[in-house]
PDB file of C-alpha atoms and ligand atoms in Angstrom:
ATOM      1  CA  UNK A  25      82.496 113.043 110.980  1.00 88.00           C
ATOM      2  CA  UNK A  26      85.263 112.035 108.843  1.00 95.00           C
ATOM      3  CA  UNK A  27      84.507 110.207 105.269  1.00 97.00           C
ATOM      4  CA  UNK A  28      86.134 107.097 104.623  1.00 98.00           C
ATOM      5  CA  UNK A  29      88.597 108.042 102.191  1.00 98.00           C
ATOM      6  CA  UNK A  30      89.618 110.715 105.200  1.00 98.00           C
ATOM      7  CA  UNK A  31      90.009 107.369 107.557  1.00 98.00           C
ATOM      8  CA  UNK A  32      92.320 105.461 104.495  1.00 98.00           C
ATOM      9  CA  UNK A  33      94.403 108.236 104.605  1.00 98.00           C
ATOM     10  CA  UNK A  34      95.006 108.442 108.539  1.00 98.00           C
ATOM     11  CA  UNK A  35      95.480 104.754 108.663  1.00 98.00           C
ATOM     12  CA  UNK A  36      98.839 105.202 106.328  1.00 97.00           C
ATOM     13  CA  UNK A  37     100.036 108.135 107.942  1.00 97.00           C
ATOM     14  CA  UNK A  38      99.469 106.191 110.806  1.00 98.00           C
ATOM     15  CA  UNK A  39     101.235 103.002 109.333  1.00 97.00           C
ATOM     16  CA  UNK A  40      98.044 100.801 110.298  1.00 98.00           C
ATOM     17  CA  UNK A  41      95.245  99.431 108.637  1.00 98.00           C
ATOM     18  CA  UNK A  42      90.996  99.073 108.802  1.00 99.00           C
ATOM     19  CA  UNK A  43      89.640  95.967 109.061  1.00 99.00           C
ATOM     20  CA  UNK A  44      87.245  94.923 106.739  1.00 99.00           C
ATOM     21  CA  UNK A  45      84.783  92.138 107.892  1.00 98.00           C
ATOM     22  CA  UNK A  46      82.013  90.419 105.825  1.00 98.00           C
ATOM     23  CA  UNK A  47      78.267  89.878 107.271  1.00 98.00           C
ATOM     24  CA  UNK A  48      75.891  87.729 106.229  1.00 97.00           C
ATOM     25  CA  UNK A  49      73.243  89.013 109.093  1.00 97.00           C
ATOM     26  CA  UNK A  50      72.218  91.008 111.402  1.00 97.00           C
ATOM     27  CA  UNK A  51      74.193  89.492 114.351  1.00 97.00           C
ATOM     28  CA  UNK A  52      77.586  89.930 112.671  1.00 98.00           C
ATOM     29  CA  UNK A  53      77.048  93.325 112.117  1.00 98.00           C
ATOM     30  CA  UNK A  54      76.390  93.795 115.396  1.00 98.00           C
ATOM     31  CA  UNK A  55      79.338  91.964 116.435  1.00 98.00           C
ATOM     32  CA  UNK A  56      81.758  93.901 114.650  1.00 98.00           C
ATOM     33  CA  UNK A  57      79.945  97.062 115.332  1.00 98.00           C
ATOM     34  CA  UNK A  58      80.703  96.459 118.699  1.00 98.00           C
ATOM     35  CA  UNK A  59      83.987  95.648 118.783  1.00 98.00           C
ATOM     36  CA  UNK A  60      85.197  98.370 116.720  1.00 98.00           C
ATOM     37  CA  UNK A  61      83.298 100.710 118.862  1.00 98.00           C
ATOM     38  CA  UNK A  62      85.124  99.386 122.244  1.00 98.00           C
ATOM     39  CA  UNK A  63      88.378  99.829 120.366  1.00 98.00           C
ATOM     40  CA  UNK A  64      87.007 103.187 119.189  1.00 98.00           C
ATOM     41  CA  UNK A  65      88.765 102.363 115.528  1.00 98.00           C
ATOM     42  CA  UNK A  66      87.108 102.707 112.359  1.00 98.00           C
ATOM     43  CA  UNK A  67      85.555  99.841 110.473  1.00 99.00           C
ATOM     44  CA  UNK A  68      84.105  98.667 107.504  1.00 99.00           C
ATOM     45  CA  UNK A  69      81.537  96.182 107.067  1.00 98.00           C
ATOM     46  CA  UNK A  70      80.992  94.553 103.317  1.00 98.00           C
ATOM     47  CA  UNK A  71      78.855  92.421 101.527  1.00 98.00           C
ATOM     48  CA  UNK A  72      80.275  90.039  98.567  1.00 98.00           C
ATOM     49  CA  UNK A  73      77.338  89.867  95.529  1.00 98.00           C
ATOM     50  CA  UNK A  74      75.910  86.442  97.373  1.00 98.00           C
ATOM     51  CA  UNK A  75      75.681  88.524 101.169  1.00 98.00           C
ATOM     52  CA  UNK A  76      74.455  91.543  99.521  1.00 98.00           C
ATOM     53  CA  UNK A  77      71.343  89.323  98.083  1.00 98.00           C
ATOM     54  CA  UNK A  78      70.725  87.571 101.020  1.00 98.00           C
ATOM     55  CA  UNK A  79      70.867  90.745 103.352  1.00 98.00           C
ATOM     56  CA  UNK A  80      69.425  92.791 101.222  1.00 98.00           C
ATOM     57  CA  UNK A  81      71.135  96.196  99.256  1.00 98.00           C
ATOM     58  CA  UNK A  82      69.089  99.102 100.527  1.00 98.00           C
ATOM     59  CA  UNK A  83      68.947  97.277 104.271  1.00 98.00           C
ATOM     60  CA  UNK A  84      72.374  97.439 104.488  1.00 98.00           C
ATOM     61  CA  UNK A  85      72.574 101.092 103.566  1.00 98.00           C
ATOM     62  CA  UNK A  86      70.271 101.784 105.426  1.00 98.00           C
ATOM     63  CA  UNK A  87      71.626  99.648 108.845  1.00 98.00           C
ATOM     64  CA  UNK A  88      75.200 100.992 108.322  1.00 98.00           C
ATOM     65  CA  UNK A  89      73.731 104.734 107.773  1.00 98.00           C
ATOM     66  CA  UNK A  90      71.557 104.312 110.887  1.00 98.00           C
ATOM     67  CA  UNK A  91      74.135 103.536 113.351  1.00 98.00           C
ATOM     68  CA  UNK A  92      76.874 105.629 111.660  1.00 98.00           C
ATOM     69  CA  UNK A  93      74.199 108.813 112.000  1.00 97.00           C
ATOM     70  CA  UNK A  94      73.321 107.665 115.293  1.00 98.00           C
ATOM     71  CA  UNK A  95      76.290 107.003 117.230  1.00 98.00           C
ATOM     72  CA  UNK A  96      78.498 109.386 115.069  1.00 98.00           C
ATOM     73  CA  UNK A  97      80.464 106.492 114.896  1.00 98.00           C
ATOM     74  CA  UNK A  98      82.928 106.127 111.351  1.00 98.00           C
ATOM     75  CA  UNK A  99      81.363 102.870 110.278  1.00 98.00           C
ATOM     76  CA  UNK A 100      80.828 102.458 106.318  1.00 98.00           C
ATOM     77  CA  UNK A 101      80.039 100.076 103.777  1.00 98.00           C
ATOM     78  CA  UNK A 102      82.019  98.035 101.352  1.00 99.00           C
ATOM     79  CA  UNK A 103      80.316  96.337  98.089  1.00 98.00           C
ATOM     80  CA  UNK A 104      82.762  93.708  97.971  1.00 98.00           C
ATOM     81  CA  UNK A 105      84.126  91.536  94.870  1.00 98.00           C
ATOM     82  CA  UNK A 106      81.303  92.630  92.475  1.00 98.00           C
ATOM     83  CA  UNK A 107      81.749  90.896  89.067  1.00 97.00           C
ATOM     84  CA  UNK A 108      80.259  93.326  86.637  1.00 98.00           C
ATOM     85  CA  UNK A 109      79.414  97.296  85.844  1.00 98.00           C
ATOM     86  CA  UNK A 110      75.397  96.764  86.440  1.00 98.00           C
ATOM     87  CA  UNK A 111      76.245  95.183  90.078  1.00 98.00           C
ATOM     88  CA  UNK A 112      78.632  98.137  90.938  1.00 98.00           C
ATOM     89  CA  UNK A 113      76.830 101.044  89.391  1.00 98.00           C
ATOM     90  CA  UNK A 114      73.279  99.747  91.259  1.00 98.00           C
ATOM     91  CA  UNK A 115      75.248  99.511  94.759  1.00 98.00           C
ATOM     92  CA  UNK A 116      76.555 103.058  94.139  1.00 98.00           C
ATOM     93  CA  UNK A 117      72.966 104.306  93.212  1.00 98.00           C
ATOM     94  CA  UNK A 118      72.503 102.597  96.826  1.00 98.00           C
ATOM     95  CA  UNK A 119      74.527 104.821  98.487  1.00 98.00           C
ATOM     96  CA  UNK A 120      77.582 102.450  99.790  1.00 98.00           C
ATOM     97  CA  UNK A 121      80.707 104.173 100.303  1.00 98.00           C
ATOM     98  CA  UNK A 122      82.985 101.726  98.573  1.00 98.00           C
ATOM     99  CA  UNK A 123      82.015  99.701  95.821  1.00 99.00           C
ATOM    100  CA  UNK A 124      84.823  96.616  94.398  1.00 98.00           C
ATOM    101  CA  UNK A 125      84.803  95.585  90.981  1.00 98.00           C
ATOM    102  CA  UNK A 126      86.595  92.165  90.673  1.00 97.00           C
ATOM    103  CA  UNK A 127      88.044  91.719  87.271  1.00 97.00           C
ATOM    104  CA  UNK A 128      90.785  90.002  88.410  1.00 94.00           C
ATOM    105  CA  UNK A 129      89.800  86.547  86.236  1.00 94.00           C
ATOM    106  CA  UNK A 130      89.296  88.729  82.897  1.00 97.00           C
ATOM    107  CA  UNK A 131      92.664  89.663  80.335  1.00 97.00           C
ATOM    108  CA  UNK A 132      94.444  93.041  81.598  1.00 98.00           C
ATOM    109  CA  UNK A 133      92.376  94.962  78.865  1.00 98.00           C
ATOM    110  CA  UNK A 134      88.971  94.144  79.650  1.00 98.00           C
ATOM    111  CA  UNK A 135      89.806  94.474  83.673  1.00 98.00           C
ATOM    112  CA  UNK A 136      90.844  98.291  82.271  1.00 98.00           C
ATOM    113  CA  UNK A 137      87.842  98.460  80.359  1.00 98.00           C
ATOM    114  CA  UNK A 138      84.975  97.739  82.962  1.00 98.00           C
ATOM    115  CA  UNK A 139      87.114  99.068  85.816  1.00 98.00           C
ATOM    116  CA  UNK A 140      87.276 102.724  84.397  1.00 98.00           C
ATOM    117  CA  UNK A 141      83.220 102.229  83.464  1.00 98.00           C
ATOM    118  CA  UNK A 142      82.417 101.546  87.202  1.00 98.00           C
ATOM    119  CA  UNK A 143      85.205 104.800  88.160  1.00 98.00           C
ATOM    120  CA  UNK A 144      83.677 107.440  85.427  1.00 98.00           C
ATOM    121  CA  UNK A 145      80.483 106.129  87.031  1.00 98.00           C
ATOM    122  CA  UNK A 146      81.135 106.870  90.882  1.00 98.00           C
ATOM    123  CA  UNK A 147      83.042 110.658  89.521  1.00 98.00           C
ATOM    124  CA  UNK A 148      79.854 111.798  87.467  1.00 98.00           C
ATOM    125  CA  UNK A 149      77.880 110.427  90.812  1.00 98.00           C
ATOM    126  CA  UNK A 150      80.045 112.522  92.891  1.00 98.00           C
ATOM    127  CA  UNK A 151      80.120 115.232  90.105  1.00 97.00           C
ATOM    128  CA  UNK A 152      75.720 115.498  90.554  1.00 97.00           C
ATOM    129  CA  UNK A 153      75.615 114.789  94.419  1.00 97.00           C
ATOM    130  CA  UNK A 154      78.737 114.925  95.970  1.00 92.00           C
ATOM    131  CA  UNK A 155      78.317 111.545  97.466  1.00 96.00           C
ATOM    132  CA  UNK A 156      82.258 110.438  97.427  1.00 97.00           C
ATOM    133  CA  UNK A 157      82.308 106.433  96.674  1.00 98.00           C
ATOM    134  CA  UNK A 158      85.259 104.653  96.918  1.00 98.00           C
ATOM    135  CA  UNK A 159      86.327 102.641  93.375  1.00 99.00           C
ATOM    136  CA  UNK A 160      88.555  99.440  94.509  1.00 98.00           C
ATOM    137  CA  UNK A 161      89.863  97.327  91.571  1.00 98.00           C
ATOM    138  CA  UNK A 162      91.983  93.629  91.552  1.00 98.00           C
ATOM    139  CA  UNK A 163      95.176  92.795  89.878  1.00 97.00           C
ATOM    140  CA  UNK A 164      96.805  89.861  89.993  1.00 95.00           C
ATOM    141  CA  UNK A 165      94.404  86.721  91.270  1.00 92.00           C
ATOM    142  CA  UNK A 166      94.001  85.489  94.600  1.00 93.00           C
ATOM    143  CA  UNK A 167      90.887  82.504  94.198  1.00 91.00           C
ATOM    144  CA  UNK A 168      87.499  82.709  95.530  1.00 93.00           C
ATOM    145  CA  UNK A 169      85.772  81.672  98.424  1.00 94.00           C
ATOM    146  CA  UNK A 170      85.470  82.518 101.788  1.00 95.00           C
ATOM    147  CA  UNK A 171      85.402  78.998 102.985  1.00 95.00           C
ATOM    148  CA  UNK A 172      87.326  75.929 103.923  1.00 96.00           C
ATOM    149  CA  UNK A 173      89.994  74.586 101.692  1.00 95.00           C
ATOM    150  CA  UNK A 174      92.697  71.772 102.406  1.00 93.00           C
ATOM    151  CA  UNK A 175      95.330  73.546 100.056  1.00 92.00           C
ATOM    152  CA  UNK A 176      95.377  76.054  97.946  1.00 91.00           C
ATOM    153  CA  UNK A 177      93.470  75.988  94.837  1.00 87.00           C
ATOM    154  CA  UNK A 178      95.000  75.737  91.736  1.00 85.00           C
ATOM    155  CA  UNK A 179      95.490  78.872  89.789  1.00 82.00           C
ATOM    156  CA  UNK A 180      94.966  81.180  92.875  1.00 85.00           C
ATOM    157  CA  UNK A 181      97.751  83.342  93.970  1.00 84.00           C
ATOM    158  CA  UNK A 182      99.580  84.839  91.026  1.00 90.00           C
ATOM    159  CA  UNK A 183     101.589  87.996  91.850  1.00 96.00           C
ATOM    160  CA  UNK A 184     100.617  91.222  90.960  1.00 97.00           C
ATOM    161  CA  UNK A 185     103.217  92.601  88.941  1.00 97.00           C
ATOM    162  CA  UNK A 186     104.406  96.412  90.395  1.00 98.00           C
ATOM    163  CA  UNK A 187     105.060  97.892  86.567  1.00 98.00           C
ATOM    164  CA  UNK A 188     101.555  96.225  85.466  1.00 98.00           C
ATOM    165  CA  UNK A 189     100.077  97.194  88.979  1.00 98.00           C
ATOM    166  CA  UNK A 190     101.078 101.304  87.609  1.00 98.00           C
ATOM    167  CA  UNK A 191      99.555 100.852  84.935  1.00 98.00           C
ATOM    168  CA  UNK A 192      96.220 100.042  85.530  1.00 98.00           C
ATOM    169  CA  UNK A 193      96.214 102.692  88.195  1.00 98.00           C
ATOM    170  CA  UNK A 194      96.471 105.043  85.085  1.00 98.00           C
ATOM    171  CA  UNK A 195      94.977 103.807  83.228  1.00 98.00           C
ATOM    172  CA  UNK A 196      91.555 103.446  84.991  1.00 98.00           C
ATOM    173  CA  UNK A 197      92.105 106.017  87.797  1.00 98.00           C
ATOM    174  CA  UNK A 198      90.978 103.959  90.561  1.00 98.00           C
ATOM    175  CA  UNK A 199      91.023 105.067  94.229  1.00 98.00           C
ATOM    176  CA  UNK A 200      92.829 102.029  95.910  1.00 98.00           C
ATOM    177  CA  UNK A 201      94.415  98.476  94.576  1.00 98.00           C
ATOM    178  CA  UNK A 202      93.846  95.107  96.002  1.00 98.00           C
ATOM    179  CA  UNK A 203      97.492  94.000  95.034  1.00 98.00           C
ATOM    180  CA  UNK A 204      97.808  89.890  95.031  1.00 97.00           C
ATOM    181  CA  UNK A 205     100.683  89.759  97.610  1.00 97.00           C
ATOM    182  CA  UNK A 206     100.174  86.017  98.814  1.00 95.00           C
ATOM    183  CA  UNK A 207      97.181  85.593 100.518  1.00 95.00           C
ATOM    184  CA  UNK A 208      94.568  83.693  98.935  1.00 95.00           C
ATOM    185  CA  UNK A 209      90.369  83.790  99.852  1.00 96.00           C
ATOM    186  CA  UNK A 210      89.576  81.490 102.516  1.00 96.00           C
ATOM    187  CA  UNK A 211      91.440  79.412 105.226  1.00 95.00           C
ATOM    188  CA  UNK A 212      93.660  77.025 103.963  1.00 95.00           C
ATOM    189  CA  UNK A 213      94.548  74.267 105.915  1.00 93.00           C
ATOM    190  CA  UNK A 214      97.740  72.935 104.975  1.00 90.00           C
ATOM    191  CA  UNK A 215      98.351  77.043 105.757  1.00 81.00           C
ATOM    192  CA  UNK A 216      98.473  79.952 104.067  1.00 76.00           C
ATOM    193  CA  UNK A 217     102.122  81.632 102.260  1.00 81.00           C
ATOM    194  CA  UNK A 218     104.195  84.369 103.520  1.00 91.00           C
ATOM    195  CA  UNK A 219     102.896  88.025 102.507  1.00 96.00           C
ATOM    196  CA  UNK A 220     105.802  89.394 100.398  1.00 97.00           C
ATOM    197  CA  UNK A 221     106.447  92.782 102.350  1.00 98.00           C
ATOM    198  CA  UNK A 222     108.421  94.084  99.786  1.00 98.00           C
ATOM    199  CA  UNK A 223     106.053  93.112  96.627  1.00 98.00           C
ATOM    200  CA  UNK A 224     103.818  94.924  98.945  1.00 98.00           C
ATOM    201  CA  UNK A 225     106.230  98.040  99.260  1.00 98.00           C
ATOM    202  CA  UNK A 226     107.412  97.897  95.389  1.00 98.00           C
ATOM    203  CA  UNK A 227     103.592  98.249  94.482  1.00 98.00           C
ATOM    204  CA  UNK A 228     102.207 101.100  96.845  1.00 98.00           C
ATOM    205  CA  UNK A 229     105.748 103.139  95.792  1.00 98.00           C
ATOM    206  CA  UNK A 230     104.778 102.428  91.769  1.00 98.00           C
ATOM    207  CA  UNK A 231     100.778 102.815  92.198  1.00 98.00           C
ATOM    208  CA  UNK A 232     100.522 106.037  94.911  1.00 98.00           C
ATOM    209  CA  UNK A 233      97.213 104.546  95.855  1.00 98.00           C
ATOM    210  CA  UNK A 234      96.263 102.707  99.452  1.00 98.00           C
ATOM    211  CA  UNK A 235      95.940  99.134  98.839  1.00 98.00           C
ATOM    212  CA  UNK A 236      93.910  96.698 100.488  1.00 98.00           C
ATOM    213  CA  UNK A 237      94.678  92.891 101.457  1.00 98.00           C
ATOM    214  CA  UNK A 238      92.233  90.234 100.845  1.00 98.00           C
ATOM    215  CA  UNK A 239      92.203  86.747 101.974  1.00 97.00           C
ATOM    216  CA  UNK A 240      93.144  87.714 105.510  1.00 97.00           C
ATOM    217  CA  UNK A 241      91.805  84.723 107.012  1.00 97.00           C
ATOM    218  CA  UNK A 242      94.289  82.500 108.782  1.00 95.00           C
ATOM    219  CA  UNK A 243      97.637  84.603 107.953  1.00 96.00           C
ATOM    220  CA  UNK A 244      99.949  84.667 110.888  1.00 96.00           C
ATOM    221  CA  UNK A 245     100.365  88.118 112.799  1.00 97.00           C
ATOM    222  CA  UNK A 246     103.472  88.837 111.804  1.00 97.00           C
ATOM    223  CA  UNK A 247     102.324  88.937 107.908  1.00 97.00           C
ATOM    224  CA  UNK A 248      99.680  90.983 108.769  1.00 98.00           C
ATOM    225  CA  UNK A 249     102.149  93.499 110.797  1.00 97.00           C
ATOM    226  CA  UNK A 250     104.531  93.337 107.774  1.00 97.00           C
ATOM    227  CA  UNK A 251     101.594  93.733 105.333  1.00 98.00           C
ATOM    228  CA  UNK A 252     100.690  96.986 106.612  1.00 98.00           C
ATOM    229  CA  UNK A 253     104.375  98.462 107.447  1.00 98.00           C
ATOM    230  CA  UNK A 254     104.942  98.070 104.072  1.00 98.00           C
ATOM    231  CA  UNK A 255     101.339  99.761 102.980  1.00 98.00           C
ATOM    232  CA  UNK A 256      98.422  98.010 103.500  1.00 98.00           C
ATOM    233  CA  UNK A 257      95.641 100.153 104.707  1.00 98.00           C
ATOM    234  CA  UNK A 258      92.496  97.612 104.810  1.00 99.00           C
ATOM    235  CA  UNK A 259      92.804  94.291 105.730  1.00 98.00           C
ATOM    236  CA  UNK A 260      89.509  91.938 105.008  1.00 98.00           C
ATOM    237  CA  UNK A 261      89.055  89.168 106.805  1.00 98.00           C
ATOM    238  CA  UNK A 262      85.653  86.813 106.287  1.00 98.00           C
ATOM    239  CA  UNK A 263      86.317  82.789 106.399  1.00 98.00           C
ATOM    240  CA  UNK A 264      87.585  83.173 110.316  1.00 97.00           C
ATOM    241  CA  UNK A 265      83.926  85.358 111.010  1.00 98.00           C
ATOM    242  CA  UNK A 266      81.933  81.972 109.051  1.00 98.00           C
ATOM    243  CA  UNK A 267      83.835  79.773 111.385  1.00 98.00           C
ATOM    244  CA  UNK A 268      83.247  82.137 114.502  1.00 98.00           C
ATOM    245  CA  UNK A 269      79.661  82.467 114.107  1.00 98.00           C
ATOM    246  CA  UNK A 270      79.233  78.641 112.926  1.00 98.00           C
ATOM    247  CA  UNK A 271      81.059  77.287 115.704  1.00 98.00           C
ATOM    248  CA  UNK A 272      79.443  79.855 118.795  1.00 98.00           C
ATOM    249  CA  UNK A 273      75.958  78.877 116.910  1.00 98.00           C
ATOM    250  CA  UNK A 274      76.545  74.666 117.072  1.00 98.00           C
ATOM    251  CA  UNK A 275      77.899  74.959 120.930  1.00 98.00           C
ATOM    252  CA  UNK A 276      74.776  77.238 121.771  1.00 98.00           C
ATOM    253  CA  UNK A 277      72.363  74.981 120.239  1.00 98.00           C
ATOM    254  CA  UNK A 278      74.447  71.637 121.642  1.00 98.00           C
ATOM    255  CA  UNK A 279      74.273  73.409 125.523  1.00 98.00           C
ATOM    256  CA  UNK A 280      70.738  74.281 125.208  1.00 98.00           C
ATOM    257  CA  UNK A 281      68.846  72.024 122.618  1.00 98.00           C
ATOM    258  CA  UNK A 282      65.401  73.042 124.313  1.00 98.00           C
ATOM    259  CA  UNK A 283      66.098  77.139 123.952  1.00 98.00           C
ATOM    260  CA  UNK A 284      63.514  78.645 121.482  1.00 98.00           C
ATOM    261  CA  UNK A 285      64.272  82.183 121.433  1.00 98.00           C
ATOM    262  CA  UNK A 286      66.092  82.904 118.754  1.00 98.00           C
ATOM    263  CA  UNK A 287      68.546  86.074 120.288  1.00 98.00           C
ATOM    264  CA  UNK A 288      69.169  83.853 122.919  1.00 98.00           C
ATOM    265  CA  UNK A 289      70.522  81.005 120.582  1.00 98.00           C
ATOM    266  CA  UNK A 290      72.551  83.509 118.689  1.00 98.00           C
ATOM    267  CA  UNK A 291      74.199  85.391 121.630  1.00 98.00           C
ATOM    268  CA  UNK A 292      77.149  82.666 122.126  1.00 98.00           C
ATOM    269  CA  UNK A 293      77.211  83.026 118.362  1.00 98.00           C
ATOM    270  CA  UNK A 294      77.582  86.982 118.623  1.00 98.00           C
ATOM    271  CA  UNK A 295      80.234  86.998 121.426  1.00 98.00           C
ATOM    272  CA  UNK A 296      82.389  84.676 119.401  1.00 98.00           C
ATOM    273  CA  UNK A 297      82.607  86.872 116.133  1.00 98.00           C
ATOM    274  CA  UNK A 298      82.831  90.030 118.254  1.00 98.00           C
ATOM    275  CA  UNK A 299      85.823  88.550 120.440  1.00 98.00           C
ATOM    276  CA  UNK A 300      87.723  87.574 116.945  1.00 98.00           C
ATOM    277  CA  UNK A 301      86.847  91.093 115.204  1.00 98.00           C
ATOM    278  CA  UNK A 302      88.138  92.571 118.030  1.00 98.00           C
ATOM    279  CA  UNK A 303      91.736  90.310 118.645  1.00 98.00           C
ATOM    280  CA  UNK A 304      91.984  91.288 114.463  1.00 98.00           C
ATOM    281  CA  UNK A 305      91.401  94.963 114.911  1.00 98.00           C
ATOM    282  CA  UNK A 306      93.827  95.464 117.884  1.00 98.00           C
ATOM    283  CA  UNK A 307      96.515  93.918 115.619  1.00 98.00           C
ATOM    284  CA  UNK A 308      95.763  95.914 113.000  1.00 98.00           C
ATOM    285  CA  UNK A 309      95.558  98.952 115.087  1.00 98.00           C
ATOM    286  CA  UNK A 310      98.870  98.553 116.733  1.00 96.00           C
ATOM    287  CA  UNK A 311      97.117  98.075 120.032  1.00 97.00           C
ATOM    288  CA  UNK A 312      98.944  95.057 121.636  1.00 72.00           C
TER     289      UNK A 312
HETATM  290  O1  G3H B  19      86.865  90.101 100.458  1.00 81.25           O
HETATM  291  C1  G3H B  19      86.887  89.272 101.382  1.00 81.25           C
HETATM  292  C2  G3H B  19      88.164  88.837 101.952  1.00 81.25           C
HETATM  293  O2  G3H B  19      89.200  88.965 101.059  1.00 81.25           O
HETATM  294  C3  G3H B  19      88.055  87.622 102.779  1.00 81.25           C
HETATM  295  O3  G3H B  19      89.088  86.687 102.687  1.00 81.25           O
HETATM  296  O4  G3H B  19      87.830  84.750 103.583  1.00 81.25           O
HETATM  297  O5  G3H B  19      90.308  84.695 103.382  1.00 81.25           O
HETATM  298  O6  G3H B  19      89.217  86.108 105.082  1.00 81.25           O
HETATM  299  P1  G3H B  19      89.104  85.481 103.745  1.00 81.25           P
HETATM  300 ZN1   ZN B  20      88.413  89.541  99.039  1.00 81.25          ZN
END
């Protein structure tokens, strides 16, 4: 079965990109799970530091591993936007296959600094078990918050600068870059800005590493095609998932007030996240 830093690489060859979707329970994972498998197109599902403590570390090792052993199936696990070394290195002890450390809000140095801690980490892991993890890193700063917002919030979406971008690719050795291109976390409103293609193309040609788009929520198709012709090869999308589940979860409780079982209520709930995951990934897969 292939690894996922054997899927990165087919998606650029390929000139298209995973999605990456964010669960907060057991009936998202399911949904994307199932979408991706219709599709038959890799995925990966991640947990931000708040998902990961309310679904639990070693249960979401152990629910990716299960089906991804079970099924075959190249499914993997993302720990995403983790803010220090001690959260990184204990999700690598976990076993996840890609682990994100978000310095993006410290100075250049001290993003270097911890970055290359959490990458000599996951090499002397690999070095003693041979369990490959992915190291992600963030330059340039795209806001926080995989929710709501009516515009976007001040501060969020400075450019990553392509020479800068280089450098910190030396200089910490990371596997892939999440590059801030114009997206920002969460859905904005008053709408989102163009992806800059070209920032986009300027940075994977400087860097030579995949890079990964945050903040996918509510972009328009045509940034998301542009995004990965240019070199994008994961696109993460969480706010629209929230909304998905949210919204099938108040209609299913609004049609059926006196339901009690539980899998019933979620089911409308399920369908909805698993329709979106799967309009996202056949955009991403160039399957329109
Ligand atoms: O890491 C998570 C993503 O970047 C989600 O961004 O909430 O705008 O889809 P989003
Ligand atoms: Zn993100």
């Amino acid at each position: 079965m292939k690894t996922l830093r054997e899927c990165v690489k087919e998606a650029e060859e390929n000139k298209v990109a995973i999605g990456h979707f964010n669960i907060s329970n057991l009936e998202a994972f399911h949904a994307i799970y199932n979408a991706a498998k219709k599709l038959n197109v890799p995925v990966i599902v991640g947990v931000s530091e708040g998902e990961e403590s309310f679904v639990g570390k070693e249960e979401a090792v152990a629910l990716v591993r299960s089906i991804r052993e079970r099924d075959n199936y190249p499914i993997f696990l993302n720990a995403d936007h983790h803010s220090n070394f001690e959260a990184v290195r204990a999700c690598i002890d976990a076993g996840f296959d890609s682990v994100i450390f978000d310095g993006a809000k410290l100075s250049f140095e001290e993003n270097v600094k911890i970055t290359k801690e959490c990458v000599d980490y996951a090499r002397s892991v690999t070095r003693k078990t041979s369990r490959d993890t992915i190291v992600e890193a963030e330059l340039g700063y795209i806001g926080s918050g995989s929710n709501i917002k009516d515009t976007i919030p001040e501060g969020a979406g400075i450019l990553t600068k392509p020479e800068e971008a280089k450098k910190f690719v030396e200089m910490t050795g990371i596997d892939m870059l999440a590059p801030s291109v114009g997206s920002v976390h969460g859905l904005i409103k008053s709408g989102k800005p163009h992806i800059d293609a070209e920032l986009v193309k300027e940075i994977r040609k400087k860097t030579g590493v995949p890079l990964v788009l945050h903040g996918g929520s509510g972009l328009r198709d045509v940034d998301f095609t542009n995004a990965i012709t240019s070199g994008i090869s994961i696109v993460h999308i969480n706010t629209e998932i929230r909304i998905a589940y949210v919204e099938g979860l108040k209609k299913s409780l609004a049609d059926k007030p006196d339901e009690v079982v539980p899998y019933k209520i979620s089911a409308p709930a399920m369908n909805a996240v698993e329709e979106m995951v799967e309009s996202r990934l056949k955009l991403f897969n160039n399957m329109e």
